[in-house]
CSV table of C-alpha atoms in Angstrom, one decimal:
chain,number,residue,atom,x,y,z
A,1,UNK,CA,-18.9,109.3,65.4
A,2,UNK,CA,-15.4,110.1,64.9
A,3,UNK,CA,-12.3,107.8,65.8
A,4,UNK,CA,-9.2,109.8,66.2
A,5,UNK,CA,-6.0,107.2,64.6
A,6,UNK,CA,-2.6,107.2,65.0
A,7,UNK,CA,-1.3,107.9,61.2
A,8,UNK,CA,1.9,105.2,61.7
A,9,UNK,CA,0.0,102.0,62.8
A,10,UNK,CA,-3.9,103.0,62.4
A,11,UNK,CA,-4.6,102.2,65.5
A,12,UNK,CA,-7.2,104.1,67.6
A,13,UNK,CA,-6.2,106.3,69.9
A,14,UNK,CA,-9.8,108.2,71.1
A,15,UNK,CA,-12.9,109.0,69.7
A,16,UNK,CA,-15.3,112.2,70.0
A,17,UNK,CA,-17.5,110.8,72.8
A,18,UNK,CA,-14.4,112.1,75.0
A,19,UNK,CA,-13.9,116.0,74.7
A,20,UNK,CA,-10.7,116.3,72.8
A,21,UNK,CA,-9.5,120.3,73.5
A,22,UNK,CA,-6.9,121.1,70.5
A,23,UNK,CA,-3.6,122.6,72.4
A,24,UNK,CA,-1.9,122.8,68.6
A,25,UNK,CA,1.0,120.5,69.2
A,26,UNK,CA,-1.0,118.1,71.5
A,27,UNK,CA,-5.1,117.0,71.5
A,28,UNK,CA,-5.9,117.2,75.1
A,29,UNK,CA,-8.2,114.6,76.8
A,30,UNK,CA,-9.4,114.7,80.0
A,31,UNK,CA,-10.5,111.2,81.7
A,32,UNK,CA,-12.5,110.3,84.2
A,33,UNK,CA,-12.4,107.0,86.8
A,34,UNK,CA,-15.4,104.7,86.2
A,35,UNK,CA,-17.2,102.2,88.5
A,36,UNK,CA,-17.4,98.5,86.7
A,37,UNK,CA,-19.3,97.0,89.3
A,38,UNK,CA,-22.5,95.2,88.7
A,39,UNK,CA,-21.5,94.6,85.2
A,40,UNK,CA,-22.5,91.3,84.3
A,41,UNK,CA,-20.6,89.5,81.6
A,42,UNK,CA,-22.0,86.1,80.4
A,43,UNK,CA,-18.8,84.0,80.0
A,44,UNK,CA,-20.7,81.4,77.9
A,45,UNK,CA,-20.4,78.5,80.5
A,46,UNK,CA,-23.7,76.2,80.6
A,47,UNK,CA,-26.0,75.5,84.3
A,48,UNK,CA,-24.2,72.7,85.7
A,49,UNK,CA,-26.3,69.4,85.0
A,50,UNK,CA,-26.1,68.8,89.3
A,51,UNK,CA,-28.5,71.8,89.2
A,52,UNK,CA,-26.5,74.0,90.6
A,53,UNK,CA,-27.2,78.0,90.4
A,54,UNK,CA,-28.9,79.1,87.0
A,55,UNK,CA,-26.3,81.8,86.9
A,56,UNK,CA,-23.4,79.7,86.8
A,57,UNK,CA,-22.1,80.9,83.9
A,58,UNK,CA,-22.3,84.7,84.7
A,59,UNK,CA,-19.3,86.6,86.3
A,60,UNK,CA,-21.1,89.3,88.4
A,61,UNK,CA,-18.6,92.2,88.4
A,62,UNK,CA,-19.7,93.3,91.9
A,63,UNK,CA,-16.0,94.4,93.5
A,64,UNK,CA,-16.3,98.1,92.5
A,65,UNK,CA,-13.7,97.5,90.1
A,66,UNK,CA,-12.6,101.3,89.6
A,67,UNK,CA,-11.0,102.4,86.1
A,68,UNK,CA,-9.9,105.1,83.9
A,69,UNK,CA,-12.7,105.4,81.1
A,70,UNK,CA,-10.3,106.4,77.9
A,71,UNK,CA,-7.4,103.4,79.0
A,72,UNK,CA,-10.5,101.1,78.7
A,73,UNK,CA,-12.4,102.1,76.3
A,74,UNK,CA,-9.1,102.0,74.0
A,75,UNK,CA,-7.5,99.0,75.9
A,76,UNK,CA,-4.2,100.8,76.2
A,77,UNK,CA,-1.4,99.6,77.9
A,78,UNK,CA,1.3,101.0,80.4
A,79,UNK,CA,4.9,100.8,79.4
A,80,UNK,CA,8.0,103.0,81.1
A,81,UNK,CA,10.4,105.6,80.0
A,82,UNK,CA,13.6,106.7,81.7
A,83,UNK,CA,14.7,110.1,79.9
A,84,UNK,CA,17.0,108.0,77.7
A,85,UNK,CA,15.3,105.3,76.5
A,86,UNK,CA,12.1,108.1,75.9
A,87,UNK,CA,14.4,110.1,74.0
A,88,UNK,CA,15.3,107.6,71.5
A,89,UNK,CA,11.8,106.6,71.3
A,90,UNK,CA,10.8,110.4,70.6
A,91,UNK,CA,13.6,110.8,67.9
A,92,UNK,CA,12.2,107.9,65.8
A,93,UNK,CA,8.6,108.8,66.3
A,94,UNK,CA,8.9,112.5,65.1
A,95,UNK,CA,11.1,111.8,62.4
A,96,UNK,CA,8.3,109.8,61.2
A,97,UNK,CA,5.6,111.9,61.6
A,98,UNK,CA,7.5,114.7,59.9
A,99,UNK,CA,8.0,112.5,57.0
A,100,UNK,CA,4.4,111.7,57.6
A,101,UNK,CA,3.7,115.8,57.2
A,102,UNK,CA,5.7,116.5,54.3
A,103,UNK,CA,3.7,114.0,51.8
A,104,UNK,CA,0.5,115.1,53.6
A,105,UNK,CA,0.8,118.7,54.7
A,106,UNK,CA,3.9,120.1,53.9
A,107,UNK,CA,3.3,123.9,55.2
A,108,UNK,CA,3.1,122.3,58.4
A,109,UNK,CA,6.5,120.9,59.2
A,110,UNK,CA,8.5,123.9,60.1
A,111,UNK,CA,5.2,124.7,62.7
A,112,UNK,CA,5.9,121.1,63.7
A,113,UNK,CA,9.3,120.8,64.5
A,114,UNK,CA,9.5,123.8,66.5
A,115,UNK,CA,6.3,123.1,68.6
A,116,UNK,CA,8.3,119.8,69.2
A,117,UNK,CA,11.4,121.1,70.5
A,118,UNK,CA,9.5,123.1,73.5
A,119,UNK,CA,6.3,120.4,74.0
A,120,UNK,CA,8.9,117.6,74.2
A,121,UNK,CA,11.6,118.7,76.1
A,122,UNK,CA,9.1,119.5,78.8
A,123,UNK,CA,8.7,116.2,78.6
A,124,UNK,CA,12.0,114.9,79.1
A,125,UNK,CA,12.5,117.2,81.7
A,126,UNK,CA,9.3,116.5,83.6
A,127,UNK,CA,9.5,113.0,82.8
A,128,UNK,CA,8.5,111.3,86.2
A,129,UNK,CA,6.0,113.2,86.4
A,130,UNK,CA,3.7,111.7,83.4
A,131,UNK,CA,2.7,108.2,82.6
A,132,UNK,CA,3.3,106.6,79.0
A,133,UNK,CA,0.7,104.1,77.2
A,134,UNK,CA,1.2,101.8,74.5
A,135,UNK,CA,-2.1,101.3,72.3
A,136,UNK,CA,-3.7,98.2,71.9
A,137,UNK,CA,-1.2,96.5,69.1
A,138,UNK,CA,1.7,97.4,71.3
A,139,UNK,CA,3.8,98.8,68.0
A,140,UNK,CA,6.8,100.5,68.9
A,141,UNK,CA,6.6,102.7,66.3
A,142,UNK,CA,3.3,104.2,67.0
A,143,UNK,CA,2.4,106.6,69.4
A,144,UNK,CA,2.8,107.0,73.1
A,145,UNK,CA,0.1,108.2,75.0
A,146,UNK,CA,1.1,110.4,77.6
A,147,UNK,CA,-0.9,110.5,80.5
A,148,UNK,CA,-0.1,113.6,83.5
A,149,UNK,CA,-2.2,114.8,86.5
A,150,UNK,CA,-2.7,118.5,87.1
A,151,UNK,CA,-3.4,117.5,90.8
A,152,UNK,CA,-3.7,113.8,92.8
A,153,UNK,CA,-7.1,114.8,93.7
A,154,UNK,CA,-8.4,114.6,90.1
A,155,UNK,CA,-8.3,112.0,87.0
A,156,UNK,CA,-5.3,112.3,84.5
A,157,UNK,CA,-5.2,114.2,80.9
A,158,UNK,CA,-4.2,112.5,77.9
A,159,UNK,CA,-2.4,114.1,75.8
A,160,UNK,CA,-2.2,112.5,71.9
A,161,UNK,CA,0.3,114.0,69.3
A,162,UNK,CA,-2.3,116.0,66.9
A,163,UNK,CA,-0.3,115.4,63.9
A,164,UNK,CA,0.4,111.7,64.9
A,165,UNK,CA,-3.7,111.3,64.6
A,166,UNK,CA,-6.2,111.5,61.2
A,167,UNK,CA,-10.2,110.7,61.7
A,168,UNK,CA,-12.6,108.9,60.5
A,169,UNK,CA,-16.1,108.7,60.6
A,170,UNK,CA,-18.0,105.5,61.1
């Protein structure tokens, strides 16, 4: 199995049991909504002694709790952007995965910078239009999932920054 990390904070971002389409500026994810119901999840709480139900300490996740499978499975966390404050997050996060490129992969920088300049001033401009995840550490200087719909009817994408991620297998 692969797991797909941001290179800034090493936290996970996806792994290969999602299809991950390579856009070159972006790794494209599409999600799916999943049913948690009928999950059962021991809590760890003992049959009372009054003999009540054997089961007590079992929360039955029977409510049809419906939920995006990749903000789940990565325990990612919704956060806001207005164009500014996005932009000033954006600045510090590409200036740091350029510095990032040039120890690493140096030939790729000038490919870099001007894939940014189009990818994320679509962005900006289209800004209400997508959703914005922290991962699970909630760094501010890690990456921002971006999450968009290409209609209501369906699950969002993900998109991940491709140079913002290394893998490793485990």
């Amino acid at each position: 199995m692969l797991l797909y990390k941001d290179v800034i904070t090493k936290d996970e971002l996806a792994s290969d049991s999602f299809c991950l389409k390579d856009e070159g500026f972006f790794y494209r994810i599409q999600t799916n909504y999943i049913n948690k119901a009928g999950l059962k999840i021991d809590i760890g709480a003992n049959p009372s002694a009054e003999g009540a139900d054997a089961d007590e300490g079992v929360c039955d996740s029977t409510s049809g709790d419906i939920v995006n499978d990749f903000i789940d499975s990565f325990r990612l966390q919704e956060t806001s952007f207005d164009k500014k404050s996005y932009q000033h997050y954006i600045r510090g996060y590409l200036k740091a995965i350029k510095a990032y490129l040039s120890e690493k992969n140096a030939t790729r920088v000038s490919e870099f910078e001007d894939l940014a300049k189009v990818h994320v001033r679509n962005i900006i401009e289209n800004i209400d239009d997508f959703k914005f995840f922290n991962t699970e550490s909630m760094d501010p200087d890690g990456m921002i999932i971006i999450m968009g719909y290409e209609d209501e009817s369906k699950p969002p994408y993900a998109l991940l920054f491709k140079d913002g991620c290394y893998t490793e297998k485990i």
